XYZ file of C-alpha atoms in Angstrom:
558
model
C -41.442 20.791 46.470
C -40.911 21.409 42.614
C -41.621 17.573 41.485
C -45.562 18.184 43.631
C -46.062 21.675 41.118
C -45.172 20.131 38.418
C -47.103 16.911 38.935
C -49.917 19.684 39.952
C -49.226 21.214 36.364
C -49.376 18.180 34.456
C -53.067 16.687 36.298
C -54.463 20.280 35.639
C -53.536 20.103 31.687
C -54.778 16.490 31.490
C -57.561 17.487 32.765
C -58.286 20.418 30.215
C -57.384 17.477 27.857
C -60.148 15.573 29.246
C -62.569 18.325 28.403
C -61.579 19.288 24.964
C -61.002 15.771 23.764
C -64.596 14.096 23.445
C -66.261 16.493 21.346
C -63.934 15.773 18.687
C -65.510 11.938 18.512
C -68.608 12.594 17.078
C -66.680 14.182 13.788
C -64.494 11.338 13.014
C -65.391 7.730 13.105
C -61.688 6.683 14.613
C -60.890 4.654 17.781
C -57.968 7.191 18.365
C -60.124 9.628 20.645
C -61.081 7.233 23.076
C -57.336 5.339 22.827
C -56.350 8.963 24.160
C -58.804 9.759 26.761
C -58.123 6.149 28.258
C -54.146 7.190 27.821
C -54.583 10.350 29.434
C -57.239 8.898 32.315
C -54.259 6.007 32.936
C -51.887 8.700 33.229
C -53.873 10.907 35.472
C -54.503 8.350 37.587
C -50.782 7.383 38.831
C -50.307 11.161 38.647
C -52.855 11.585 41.489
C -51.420 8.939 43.008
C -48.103 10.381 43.074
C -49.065 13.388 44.649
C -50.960 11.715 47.352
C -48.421 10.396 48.602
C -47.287 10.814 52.159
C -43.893 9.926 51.659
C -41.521 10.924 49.261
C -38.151 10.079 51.062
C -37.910 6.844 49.079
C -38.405 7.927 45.439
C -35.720 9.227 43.319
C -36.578 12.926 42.651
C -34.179 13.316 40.046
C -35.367 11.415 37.886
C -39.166 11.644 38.907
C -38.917 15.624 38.213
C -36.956 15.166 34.759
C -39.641 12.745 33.849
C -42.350 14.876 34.718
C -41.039 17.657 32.974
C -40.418 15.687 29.403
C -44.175 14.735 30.077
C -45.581 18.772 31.037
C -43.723 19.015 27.667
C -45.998 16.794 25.136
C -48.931 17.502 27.222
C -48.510 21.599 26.672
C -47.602 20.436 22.901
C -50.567 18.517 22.365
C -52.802 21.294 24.321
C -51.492 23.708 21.654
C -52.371 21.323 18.996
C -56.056 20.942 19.991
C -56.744 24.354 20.797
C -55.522 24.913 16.930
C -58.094 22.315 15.224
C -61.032 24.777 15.007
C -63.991 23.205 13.861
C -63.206 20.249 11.807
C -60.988 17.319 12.965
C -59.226 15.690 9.669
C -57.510 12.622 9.422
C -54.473 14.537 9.731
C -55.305 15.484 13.180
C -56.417 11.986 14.050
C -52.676 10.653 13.199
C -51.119 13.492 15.174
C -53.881 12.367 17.918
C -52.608 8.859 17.534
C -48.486 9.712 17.606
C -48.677 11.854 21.432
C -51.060 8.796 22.401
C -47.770 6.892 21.654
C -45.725 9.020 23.454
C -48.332 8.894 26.881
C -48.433 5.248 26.468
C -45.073 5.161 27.196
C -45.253 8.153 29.629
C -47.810 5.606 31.651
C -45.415 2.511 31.871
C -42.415 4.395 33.108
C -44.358 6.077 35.713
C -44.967 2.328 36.782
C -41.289 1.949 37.421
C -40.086 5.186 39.574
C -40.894 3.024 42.582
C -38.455 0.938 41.729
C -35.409 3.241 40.860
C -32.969 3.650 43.523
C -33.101 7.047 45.406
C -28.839 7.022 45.213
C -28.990 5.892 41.568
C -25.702 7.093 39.843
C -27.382 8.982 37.120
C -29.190 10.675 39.386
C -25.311 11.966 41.209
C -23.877 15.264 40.597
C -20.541 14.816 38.545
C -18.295 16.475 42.211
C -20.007 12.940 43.793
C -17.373 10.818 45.144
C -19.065 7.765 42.734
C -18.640 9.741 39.526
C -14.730 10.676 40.458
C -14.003 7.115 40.702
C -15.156 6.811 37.016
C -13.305 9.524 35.500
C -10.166 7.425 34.623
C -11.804 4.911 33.376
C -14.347 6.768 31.629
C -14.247 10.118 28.841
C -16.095 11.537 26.033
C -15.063 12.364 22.874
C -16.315 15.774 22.029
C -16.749 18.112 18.934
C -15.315 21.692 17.687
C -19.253 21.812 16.429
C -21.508 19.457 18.192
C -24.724 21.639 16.538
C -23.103 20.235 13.213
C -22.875 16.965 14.418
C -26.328 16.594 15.566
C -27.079 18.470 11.885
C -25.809 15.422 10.193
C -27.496 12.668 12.816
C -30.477 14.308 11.997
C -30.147 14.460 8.501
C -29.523 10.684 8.810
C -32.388 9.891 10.494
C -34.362 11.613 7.819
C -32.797 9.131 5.467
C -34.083 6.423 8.048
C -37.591 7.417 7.754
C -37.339 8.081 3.759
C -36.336 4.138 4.073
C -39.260 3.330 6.553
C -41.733 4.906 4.572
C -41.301 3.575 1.269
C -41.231 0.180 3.301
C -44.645 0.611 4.875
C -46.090 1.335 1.785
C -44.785 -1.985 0.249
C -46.000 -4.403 2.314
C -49.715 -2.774 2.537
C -49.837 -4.323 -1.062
C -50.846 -8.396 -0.633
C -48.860 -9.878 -3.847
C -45.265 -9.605 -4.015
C -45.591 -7.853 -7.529
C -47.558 -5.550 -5.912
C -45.323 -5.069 -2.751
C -41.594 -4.542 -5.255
C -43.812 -1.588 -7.240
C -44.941 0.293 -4.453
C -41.749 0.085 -2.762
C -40.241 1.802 -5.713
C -42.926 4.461 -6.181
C -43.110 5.122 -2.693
C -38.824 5.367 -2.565
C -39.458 7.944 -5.412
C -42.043 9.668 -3.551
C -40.571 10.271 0.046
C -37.271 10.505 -1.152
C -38.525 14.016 -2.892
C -41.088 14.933 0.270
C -39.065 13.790 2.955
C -41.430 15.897 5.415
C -43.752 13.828 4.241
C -41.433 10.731 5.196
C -41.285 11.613 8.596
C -44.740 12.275 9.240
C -45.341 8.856 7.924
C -42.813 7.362 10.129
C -44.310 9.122 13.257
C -47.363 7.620 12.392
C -45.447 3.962 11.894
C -43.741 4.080 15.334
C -47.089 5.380 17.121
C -48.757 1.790 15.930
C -46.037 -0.268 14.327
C -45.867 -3.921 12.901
C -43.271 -6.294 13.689
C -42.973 -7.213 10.238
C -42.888 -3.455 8.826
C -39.863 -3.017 11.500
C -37.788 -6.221 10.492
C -38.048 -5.499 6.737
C -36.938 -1.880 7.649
C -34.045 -2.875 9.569
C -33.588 -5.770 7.179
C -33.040 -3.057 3.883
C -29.125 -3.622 3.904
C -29.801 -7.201 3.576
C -32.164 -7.064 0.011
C -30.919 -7.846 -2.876
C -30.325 -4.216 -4.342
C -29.092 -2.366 -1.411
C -26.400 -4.911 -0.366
C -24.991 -4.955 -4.072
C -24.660 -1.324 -3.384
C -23.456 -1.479 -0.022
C -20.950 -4.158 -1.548
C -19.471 -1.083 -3.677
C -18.586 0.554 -1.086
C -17.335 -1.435 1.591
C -13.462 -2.664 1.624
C -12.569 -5.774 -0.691
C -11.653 -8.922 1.686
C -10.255 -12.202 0.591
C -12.576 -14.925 2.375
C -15.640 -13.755 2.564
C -18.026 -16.904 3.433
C -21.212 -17.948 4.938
C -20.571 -22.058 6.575
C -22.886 -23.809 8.543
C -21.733 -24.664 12.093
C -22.753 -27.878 14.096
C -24.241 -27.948 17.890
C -21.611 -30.059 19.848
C -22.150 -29.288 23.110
C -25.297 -29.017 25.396
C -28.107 -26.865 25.319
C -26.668 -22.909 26.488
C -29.328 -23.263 29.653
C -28.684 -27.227 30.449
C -27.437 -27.537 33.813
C -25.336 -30.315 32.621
C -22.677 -29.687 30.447
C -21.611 -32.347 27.136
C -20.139 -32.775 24.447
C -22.119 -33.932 22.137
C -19.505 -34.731 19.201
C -16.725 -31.394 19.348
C -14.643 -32.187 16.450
C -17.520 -32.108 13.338
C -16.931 -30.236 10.391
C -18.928 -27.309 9.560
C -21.123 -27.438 6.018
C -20.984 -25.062 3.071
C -25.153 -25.313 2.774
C -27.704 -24.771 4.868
C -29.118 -27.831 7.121
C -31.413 -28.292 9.387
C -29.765 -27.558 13.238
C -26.819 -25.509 12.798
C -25.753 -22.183 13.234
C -25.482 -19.727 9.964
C -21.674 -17.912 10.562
C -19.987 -15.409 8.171
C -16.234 -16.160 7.901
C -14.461 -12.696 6.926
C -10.570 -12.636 6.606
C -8.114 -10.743 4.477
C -5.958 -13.425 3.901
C -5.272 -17.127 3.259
C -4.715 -18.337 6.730
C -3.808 -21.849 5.253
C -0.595 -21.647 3.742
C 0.218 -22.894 0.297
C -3.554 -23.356 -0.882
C -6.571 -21.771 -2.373
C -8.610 -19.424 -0.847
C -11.819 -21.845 -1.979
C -9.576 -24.711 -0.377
C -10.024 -23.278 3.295
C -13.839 -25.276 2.551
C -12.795 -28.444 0.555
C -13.148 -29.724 4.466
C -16.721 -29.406 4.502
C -18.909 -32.516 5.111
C -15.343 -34.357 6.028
C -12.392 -33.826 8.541
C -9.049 -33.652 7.073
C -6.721 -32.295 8.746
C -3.588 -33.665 7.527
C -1.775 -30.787 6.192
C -3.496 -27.678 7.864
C -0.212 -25.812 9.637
C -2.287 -22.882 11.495
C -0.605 -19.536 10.788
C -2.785 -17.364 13.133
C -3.536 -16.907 16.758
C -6.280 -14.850 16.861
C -9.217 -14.233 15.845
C -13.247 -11.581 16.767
C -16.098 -13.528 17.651
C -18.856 -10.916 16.897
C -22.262 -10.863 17.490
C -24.617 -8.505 15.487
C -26.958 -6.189 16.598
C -30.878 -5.668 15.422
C -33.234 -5.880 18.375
C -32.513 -9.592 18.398
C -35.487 -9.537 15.505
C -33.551 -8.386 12.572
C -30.380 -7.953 10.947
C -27.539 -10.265 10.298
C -23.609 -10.803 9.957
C -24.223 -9.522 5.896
C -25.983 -6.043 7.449
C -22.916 -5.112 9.548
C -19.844 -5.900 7.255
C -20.105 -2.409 6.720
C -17.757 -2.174 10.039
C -16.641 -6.243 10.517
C -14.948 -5.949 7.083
C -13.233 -3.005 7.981
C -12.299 -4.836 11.453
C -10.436 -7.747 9.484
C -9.004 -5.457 7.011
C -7.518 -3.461 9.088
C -6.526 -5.309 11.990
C -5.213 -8.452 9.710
C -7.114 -10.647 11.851
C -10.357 -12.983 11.130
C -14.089 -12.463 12.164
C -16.764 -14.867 12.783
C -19.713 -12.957 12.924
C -22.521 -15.076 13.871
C -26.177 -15.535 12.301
C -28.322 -16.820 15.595
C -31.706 -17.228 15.065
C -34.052 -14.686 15.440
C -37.478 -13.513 17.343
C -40.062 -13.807 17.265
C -39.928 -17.121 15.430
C -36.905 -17.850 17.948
C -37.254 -15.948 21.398
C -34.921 -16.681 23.985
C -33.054 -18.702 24.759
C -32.232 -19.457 21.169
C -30.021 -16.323 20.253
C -27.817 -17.320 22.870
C -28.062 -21.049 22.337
C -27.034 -20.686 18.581
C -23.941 -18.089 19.746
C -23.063 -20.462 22.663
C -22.751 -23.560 20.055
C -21.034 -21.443 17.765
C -18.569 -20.040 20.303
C -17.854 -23.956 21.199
C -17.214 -24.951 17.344
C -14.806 -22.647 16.556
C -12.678 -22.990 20.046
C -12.346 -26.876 19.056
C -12.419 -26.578 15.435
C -10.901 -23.487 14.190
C -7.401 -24.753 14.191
C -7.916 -27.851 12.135
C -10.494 -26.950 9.835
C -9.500 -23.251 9.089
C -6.157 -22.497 10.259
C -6.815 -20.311 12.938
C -5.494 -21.331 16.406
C -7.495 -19.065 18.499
C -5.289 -18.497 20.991
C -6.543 -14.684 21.427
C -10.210 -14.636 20.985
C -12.432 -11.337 21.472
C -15.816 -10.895 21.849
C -17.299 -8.564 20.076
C -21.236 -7.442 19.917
C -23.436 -3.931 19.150
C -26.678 -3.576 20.507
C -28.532 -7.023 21.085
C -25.212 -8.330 20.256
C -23.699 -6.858 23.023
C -26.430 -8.530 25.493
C -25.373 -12.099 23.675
C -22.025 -11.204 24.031
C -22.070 -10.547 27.704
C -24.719 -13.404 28.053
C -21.670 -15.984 26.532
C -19.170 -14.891 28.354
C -21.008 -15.311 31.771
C -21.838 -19.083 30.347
C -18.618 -19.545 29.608
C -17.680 -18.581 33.327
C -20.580 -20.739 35.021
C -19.585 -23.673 32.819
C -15.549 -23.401 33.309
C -15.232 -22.857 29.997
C -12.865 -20.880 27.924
C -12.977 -17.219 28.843
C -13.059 -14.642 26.084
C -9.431 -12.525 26.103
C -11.554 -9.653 26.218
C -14.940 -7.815 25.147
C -15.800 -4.978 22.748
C -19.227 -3.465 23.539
C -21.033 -0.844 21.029
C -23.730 0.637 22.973
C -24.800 -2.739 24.690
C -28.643 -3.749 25.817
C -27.884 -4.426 29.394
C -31.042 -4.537 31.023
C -34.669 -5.715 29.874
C -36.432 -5.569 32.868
C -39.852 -4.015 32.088
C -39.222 -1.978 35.980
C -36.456 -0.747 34.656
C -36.320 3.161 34.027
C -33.499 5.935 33.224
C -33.369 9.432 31.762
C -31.648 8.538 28.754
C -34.556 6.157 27.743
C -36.527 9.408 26.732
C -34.538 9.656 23.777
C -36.039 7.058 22.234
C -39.056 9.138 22.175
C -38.193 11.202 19.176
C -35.322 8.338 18.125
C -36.355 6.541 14.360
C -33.683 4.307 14.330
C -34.911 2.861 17.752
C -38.063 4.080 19.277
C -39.693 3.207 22.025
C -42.850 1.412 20.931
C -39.707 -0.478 19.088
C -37.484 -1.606 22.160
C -41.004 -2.639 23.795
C -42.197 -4.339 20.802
C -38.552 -6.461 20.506
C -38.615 -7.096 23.955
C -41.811 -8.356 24.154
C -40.789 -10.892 21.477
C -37.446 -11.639 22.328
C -38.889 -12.563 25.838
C -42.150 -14.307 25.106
C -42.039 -16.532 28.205
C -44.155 -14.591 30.543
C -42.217 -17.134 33.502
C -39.063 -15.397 32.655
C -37.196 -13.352 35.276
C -36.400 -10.031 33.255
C -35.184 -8.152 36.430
C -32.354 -11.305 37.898
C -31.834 -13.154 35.106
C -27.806 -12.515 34.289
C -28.470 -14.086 30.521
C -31.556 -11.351 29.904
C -30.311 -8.449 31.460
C -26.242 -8.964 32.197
C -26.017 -5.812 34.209
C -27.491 -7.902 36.721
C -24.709 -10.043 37.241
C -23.474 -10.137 40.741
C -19.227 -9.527 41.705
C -18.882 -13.203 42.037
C -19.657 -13.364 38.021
C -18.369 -10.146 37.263
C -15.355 -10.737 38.801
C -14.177 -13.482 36.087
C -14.564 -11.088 33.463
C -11.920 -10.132 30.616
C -10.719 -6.931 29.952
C -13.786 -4.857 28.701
C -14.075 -1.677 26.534
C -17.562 0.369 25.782
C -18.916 2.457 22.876
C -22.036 4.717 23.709
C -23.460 7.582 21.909
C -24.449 10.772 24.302
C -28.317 10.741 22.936
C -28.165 6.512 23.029
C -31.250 5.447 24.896
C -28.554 2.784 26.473
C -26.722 5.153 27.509
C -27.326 5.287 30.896
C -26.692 1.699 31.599
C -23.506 1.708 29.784
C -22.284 4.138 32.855
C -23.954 1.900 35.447
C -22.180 -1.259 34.312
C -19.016 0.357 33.798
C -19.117 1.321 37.478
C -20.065 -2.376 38.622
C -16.723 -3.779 36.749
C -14.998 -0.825 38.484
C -15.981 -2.047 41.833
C -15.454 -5.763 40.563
C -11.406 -4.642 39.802
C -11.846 -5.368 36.516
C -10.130 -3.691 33.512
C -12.668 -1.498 31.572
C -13.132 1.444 30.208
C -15.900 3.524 28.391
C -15.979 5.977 25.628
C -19.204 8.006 25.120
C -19.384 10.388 21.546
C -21.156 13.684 22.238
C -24.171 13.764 20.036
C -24.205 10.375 18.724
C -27.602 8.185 18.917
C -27.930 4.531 18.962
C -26.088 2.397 16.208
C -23.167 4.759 15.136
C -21.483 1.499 14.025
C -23.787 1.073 10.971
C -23.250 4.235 9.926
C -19.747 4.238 8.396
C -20.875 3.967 5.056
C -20.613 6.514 1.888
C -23.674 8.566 2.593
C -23.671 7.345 6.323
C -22.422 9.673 8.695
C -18.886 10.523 9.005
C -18.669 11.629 12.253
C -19.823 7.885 13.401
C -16.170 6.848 11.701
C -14.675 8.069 15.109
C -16.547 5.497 16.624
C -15.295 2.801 14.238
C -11.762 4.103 14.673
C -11.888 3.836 18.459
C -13.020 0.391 18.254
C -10.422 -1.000 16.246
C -8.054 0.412 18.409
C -9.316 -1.072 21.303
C -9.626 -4.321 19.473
C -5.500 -4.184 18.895
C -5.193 -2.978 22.740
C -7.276 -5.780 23.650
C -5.340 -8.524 21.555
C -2.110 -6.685 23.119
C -2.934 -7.006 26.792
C -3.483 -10.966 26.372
C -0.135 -10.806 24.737
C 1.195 -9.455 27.684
């Protein structure tokens, strides 16, 4: 059997790993040695275990040889690079010690989970399998003349990423905030010239990162600087506010459900209890009055002469790991959505981990989601009539997570969902092929989607595996069933990838409406990339959204 030679392969390498690796100890005082001998003993260990076993009818092959093979990979790279060192054993070795420790790390918790994956797993399907034919007309991929040029400028991109992560890291090594601003802006002039040197740093980041290091990274389009600058080049709209939206209704995970007071005005400043929201529109949806008018309402209810003028409206959630970002981050794409489409966002500022784990995310997006179907209309002009749901990344989990509550509770039903490469499942026994892009992904690594997790789901009681509201590809037909018409974004080299297929083949079986577009080439977040200086090809991304956000609002209509 192939998978038994090249587990075989991989024990005898660790094993010349084994051997090579201590002497190197004695010439650096660094806990990275041992971190890797324990790595590699953990992994030899369940790769012994593995091949002792009597039975491998069970196990899904597919994916246990692809994994295997990813891992002979780093462990034949890594051989190479000791056998290299000669004599002495510099720092520099010690952080490319600590970056495939990283990697095995990760190598060890997956193997964890192949007992888990199902042997008839549709990834694991050839594309002639009956399963896969029943996708095709609901499913297609948008491919390119030069797909070696398109992963040219995704690269490039990412090399921009880790310019942005390094000059970050070196900031906030600095204690006063004096200190942090400088070195930020010597080490932006720095890595922006030796960008080799930016990526080696970032390797080194992602092998051991820091919450905080990750949040401010993901958190650059929100300072001061780079947002005036994004402002530049983003599209002009003519509301463009942040208001302050009231709970009135119960808690998103109280079995009972109650109003607590559904017709309160929102605030224009921030208070204590309510939800930050980003009101984007690109026009006056209250005739015959100011644009500032729309929020003379604030702190009172007046609805007296407020003639609504609009029927529908996006309810999006953002994206960020559900530890970063906010609504300001992605008007890069929501102001293009209003612009173009003519129709209002509400793009939602929930709380965040890990201040906030779950359930507050969903809590704040569930209150939200409840203000504006009782409130819209009176306070704003906007009878939402139509409503779509709208949500990237994290957002998409919220998104899905809402709409389910809104189902359980007999609540209004979204007219429909827009996914861009959602986070379906955060079950920690969870494991599929197009996870091990995240490997050699900046924008979303994997000691990152651990890391978030870990934060976002605190609560070691929590059921990551069943819970619909953590992991919404878990939903059984009975839920699924109620769903609106859904549409899916997902890059080709998206670590969600995967799941994006899996789900789409779930609402298939449900008889719901759905369909999924995956971009050749594309990694994770091609949303936040239509930007001057971004990556164009990502803009076919955008453009296929905001189509399917008019197809959407059109089959309500119908």
């Amino acid at each position: 059997m192939d998978v038994i030679e090249d587990i075989s392969k991989s024990l005898e390498i660790v094993d010349t790993l084994l051997e090579l690796l201590p002497p190197f100890q004695a010439r650096l005082l660094s806990s990275c040695v041992p971190l890797s001998i324990s790595s590699l003993n953990l992994i030899k260990s369940k790769l012994t275990a593995l091949k002792d076993l009597e039975d491998f009818t069970e196990l899904n092959l597919i994916f246990l040889k692809g994994l295997i093979e990813k891992l002979l990979f780093y462990l034949n790279e890594l051989l190479k690079m000791i056998t290299n060192w000669a004599k002495s054993f510099e720092e520099e070795e010690d952080e490319d010690l600590l970056i495939f420790t990283s990697k095995f790390d990760s190598f060890s918790d997956i193997l964890d989970t192949i007992p888990y994956v199902s042997k008839n797993d549709l990834i694991s399907l050839e594309k002639t399998d009956p399963r896969w034919t029943k996708l095709s007309p609901y499913s297609s991929i948008f491919s390119y003349s030069k797909p070696k040029k398109v992963l040219k400028h995704y690269k490039n991109f990412m090399v921009q990423v880790a310019v942005a992560n390094a000059f970050m890291a070196v900031g906030l090594e600095e204690k006063s905030l004096i200190e942090k601003k400088i070195m930020v802006g010597i080490g932006a002039m720095y890595y922006s010239v030796f960008k080799s040197q930016a990526v080696r740093r970032t390797k080194i980041f992602i092998a051991n990162p820091r919450i905080d290091v990750a949040q401010n990274l993901w958190n650059l389009v929100d300072s001061w600087m780079v947002s005036h600058l994004m402002n530049l080049m983003m599209p002009s709209v003519k509301i463009n506010k942040v208001m302050y939206i009231p709970r009135t209704v119960s808690h998103v995970l109280s079995q009972e459900n109650y109003s607590l007071n559904v017709n309160q005005c929102f605030k224009e400043n921030s208070e204590e209890d309510l939800v930050m929201t980003r009101f984007i529109c690109s026009f006056d949806p209250v005739s015959k009055e100011k644009v500032e008018g729309i929020f003379c309402c604030a702190g009172r209810r007046d609805k007296t002469d407020r003639k609504s003028h609009h029927y529908q409206l996006v309810f999006h959630i953002h994206g960020g790991g559900f530890v970063s970002m906010s609504s300001a981050s992605h008007q890069v794409y929501t102001r293009k959505w209003a612009k173009q489409l003519g129709i209002p966002v509400f793009s939602i500022d929930y709380r965040l981990a890990p201040k906030n784990p779950y359930p507050d995310a969903l809590d704040d997006v569930w209150q939200a989601y409840n203000w504006v179907i009782n409130n819209a209309k009176d306070q704003l002009g906007i009878n939402p009539a139509q409503i779509i749901l709208a949500g990237d990344s994290a957002g998409g989990n919220l998104a899905l997570a809402l709409t389910y509550k809104c189902i359980l509770s007999n609540f209004r039903i979204p007219d429909g969902l827009l996914l861009g490469y959602p986070a379906l499942n955060l079950s920690k026994k969870h494991y599929t092929p197009s996870m091990l892009f995240s490997l050699e992904d900046f924008l979303v690594p994997h000691t990152f989607l651990k890391l978030v997790r870990s934060y976002y789901t605190a609560d070691p009681s929590l059921d990551l595996e069943n819970d619909i509201f953590i992991s919404p590809i878990a939903a059984s037909p009975d839920i699924l069933q109620h769903l609106p018409p859904i549409r899916i974004l997902v890059g080709q080299n998206d670590p969600f990838h995967d799941d994006c297929y899996r789900f789409t083949e779930k609402l298939i079986d449900a008889g719901r409406d759905v369909k999924l577009k995956e971009y050749e080439g594309t990694p994770h977040g091609a949303f936040s990339f239509c930007f001057v200086g971004g990556v164009k090809e990502s803009y076919d991304v955008l453009h296929q959204s905001i189509e399917w956000l008019r197809e959407l609002f059109l089959i309500r209509k119908e």
